[in-house]
Short mmCIF file of C-alpha atoms in Angstrom, two decimals:
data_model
loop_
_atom_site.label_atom_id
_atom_site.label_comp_id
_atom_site.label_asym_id
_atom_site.label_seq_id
_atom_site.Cartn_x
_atom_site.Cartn_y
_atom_site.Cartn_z
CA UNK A 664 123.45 -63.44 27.35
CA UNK A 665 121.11 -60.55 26.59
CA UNK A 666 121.87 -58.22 29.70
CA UNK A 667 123.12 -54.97 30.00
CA UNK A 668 126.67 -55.55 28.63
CA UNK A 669 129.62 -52.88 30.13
CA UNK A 670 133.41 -53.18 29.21
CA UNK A 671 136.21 -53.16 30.35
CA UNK A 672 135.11 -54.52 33.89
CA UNK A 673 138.08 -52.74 35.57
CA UNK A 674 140.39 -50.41 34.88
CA UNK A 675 143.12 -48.66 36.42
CA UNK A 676 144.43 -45.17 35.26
CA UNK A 677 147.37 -42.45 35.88
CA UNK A 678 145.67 -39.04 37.12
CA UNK A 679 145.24 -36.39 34.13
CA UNK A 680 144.96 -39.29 31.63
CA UNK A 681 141.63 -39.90 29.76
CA UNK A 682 139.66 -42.84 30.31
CA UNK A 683 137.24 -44.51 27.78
CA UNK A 684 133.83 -46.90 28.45
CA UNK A 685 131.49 -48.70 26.71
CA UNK A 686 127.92 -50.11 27.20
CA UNK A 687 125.66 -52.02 25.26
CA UNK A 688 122.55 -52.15 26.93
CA UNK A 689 119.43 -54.75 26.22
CA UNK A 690 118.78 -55.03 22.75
CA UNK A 691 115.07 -53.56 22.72
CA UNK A 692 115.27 -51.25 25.72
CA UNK A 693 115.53 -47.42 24.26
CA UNK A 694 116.35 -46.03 27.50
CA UNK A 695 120.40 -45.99 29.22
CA UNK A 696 120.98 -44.11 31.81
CA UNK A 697 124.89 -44.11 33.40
CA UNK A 698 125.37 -43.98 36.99
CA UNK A 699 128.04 -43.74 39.12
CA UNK A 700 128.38 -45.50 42.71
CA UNK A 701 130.94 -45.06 45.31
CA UNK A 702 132.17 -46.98 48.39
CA UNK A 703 129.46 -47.26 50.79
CA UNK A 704 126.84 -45.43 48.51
CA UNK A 705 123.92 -45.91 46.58
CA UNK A 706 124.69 -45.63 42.42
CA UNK A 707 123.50 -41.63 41.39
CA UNK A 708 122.42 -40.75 38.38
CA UNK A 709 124.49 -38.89 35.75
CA UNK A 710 123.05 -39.23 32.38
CA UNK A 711 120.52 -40.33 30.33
CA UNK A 712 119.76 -41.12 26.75
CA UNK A 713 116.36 -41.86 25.10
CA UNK A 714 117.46 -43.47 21.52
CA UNK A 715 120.57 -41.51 20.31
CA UNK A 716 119.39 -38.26 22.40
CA UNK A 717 120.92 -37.00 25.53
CA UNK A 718 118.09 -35.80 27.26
CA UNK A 719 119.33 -35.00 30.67
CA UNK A 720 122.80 -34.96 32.60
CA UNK A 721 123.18 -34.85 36.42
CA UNK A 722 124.98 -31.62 38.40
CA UNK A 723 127.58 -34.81 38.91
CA UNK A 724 128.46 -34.66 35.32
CA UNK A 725 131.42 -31.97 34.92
CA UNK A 726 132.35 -30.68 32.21
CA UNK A 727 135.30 -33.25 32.32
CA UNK A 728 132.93 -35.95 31.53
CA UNK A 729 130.89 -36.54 27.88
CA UNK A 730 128.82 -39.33 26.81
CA UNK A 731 127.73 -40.51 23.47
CA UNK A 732 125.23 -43.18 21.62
CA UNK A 733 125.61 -42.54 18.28
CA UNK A 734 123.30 -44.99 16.73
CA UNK A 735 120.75 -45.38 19.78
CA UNK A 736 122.71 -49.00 20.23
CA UNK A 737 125.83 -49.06 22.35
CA UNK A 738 127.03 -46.05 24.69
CA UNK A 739 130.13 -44.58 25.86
CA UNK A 740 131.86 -42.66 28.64
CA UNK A 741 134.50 -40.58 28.39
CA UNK A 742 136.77 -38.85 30.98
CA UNK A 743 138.82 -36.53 30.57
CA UNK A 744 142.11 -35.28 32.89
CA UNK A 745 141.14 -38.05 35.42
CA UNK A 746 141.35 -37.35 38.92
CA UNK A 747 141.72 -39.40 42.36
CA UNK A 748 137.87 -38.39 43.15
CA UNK A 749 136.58 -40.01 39.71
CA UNK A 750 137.60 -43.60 41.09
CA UNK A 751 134.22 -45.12 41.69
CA UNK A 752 132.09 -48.18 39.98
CA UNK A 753 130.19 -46.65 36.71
CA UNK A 754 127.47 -48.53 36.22
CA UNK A 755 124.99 -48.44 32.80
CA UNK A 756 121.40 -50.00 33.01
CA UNK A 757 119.10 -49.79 30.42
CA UNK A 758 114.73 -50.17 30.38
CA UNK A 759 112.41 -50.38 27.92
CA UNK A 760 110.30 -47.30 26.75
CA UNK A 761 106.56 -48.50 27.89
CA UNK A 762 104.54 -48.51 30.61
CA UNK A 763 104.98 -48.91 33.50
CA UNK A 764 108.23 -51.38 32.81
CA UNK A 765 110.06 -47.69 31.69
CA UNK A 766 110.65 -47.44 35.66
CA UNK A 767 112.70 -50.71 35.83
CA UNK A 768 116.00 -50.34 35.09
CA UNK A 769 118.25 -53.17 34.24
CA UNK A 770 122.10 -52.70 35.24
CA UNK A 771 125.48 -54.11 33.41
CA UNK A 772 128.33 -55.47 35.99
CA UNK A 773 129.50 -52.14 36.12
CA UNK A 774 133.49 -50.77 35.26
CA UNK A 775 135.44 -50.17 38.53
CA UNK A 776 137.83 -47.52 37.95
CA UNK A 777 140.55 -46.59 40.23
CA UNK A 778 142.61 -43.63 39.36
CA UNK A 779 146.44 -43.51 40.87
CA UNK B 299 116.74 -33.46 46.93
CA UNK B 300 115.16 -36.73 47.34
CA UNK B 301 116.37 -39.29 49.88
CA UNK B 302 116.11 -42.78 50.93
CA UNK B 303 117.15 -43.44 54.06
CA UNK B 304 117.73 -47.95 54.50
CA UNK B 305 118.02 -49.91 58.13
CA UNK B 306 119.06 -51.32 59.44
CA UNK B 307 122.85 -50.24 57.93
CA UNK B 308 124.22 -53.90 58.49
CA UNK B 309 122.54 -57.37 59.75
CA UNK B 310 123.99 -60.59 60.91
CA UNK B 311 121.71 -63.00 60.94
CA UNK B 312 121.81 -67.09 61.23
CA UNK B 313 121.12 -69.31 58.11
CA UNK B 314 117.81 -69.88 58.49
CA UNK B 315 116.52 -67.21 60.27
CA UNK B 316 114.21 -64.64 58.24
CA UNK B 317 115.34 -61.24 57.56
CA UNK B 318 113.52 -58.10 57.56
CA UNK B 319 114.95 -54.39 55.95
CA UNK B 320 112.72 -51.23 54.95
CA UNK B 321 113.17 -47.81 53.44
CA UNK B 322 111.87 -44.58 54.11
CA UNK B 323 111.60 -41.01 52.72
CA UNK B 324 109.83 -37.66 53.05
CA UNK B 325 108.89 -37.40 49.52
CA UNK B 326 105.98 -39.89 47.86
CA UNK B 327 106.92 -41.91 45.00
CA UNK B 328 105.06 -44.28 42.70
CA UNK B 329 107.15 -46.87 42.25
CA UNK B 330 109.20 -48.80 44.85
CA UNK B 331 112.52 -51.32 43.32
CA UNK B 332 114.54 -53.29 45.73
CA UNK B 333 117.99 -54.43 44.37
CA UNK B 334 120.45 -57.08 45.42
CA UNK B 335 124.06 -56.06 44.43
CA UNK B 336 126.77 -58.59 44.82
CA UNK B 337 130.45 -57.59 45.60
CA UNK B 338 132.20 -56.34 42.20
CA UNK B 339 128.82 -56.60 40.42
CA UNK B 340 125.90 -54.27 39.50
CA UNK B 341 122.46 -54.46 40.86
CA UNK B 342 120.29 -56.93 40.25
CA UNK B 343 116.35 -56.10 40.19
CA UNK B 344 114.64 -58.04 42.50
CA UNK B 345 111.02 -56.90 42.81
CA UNK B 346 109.27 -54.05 41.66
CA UNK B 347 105.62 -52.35 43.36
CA UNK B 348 103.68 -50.24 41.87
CA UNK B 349 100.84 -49.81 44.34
CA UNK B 350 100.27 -48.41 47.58
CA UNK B 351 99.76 -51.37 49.78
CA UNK B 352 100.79 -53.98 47.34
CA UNK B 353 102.53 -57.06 48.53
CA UNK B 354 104.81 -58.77 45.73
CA UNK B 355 106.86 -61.82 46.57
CA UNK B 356 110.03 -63.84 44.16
CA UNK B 357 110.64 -66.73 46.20
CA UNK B 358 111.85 -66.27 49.43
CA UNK B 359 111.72 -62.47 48.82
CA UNK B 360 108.60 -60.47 50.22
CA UNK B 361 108.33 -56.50 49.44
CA UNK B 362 105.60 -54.53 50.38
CA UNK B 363 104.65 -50.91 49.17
CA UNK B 364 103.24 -48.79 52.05
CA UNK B 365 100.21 -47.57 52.25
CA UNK B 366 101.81 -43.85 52.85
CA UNK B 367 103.59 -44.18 49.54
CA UNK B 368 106.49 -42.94 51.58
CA UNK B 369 108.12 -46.59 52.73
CA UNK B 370 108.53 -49.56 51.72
CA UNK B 371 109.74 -53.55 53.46
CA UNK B 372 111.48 -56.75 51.92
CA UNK B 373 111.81 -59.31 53.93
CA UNK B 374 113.74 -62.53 53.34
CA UNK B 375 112.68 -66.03 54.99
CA UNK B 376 114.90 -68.66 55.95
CA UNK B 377 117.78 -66.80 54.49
CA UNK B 378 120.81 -69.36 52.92
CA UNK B 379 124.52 -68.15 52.47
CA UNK B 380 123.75 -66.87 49.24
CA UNK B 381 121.70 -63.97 50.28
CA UNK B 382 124.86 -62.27 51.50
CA UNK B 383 125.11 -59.15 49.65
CA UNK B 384 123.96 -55.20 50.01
CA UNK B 385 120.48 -54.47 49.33
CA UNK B 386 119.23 -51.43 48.21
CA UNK B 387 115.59 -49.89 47.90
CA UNK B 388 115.10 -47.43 45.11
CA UNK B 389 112.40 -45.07 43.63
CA UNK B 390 112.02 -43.53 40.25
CA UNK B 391 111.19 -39.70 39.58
CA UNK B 392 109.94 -38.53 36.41
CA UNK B 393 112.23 -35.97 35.50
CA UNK B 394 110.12 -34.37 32.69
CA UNK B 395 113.20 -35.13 29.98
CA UNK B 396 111.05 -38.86 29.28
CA UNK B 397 113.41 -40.62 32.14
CA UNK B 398 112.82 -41.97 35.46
CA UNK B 399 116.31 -40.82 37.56
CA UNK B 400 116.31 -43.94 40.17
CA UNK B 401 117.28 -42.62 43.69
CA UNK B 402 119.03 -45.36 45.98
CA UNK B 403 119.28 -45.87 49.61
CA UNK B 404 122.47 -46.23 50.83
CA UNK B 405 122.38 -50.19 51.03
CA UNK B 406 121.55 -52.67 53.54
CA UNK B 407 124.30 -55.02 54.13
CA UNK B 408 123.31 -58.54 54.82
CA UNK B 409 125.92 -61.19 55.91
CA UNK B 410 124.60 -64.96 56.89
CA UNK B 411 126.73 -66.66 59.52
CA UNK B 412 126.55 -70.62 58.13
#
């Protein structure tokens, strides 16, 4: 399978502990963006990454929250001190860097996160 | 900032029957993407425009870009059981960082009655 790749698929957390995720998006696409999506909503953006560079993070992204790509392969999400209002889907999608293709994005299953 | 405002919320419709959803907004955009997201899953691409006017089909699936730049259809004929599922319209903006932030609708919720 050469999708967008995201892991773990759920995961269920105490409040105030940290919380780790990974993506790997498609192989040649240089772009991953992370979004977030709650019940009844539309996924919003949070952050993006051209190669290994964080170019541009979302208002949504507090200070609570950091993400990484290292090698300009895989990425991860961190959180920090969950809390009750950070349960949501977090969804990764990836798209290439040309043309007019660099507008489609390609999403992974998502990780559902529920904080208790 | 931007918004994309879906109807109908919600449809029931009769297997068979053909299906039709659109998507507005205030602002003009470039691109249109309509999504199908399945329960527990992340959204699936389903057609992309690129041109005012333009009429793009995948199968069943017919979207059309608006000639106003500011809407945008997909319509769905002789829908099956497997076209239950929320669809959502979305439109990049350039950000000026290199990325296109996608902004989503809120969803159109489809459910076929067998």
């Amino acid at each position: 399978d050469t999708g967008v790749s995201q892991d773990p698929r759920h995961k269920i957390t105490k409040r105030g502990q940290n919380v780790t995720f990974r993506c790997d998006p498609i192989s040649e696409h240089n772009r991953l963006y992370w979004y977030r999506q709650t019940l009844g909503q539309g996924p919003e953006f949070l952050t993006y990454f051209q190669n290994e560079a964080q170019l541009e993070k979302s208002r949504l992204l507090s200070d609570r929250f950091s993400a990484e790509r290292p090698k300009g392969s895989f990425s991860t999400l961190e959180i920090q001190r969950t809390e009750q209002g950070d349960s949501a889907m977090y969804l990764c999608a990836s798209s290439p860097g040309q043309g007019r293709l660099n507008t489609e994005a390609f999403f992974g299953q998502g990780t559902r996160l529920t904080v208790v | 900032g931007q918004q994309l405002n879906q109807s109908p919320q919600s449809m029931f419709i009769q297997e068979g029957e053909d299906v039709s959803m659109n998507c507005t907004s205030s602002s003009i955009f470039n691109t249109w993407l309509w999504y199908k997201q399945d329960p527990g899953e992340g959204p699936v691409l389903l057609i992309a425009l690129y041109k005012a006017g333009e009429l793009t089909s995948n199968g069943r699936l017919t979207a059309q870009f608006g000639i106003t730049r500011k809407d945008s259809f997909l319509n769905i004929s002789a829908s099956i059981p497997s076209d239950v599922g929320i669809y959502f319209c979305a439109a990049p903006a350039y950000s000026g960082a290199g990325s296109y932030q996608l902004t989503f609708g809120k969803g159109t919720k489809l459910s076929v009655i067998p």
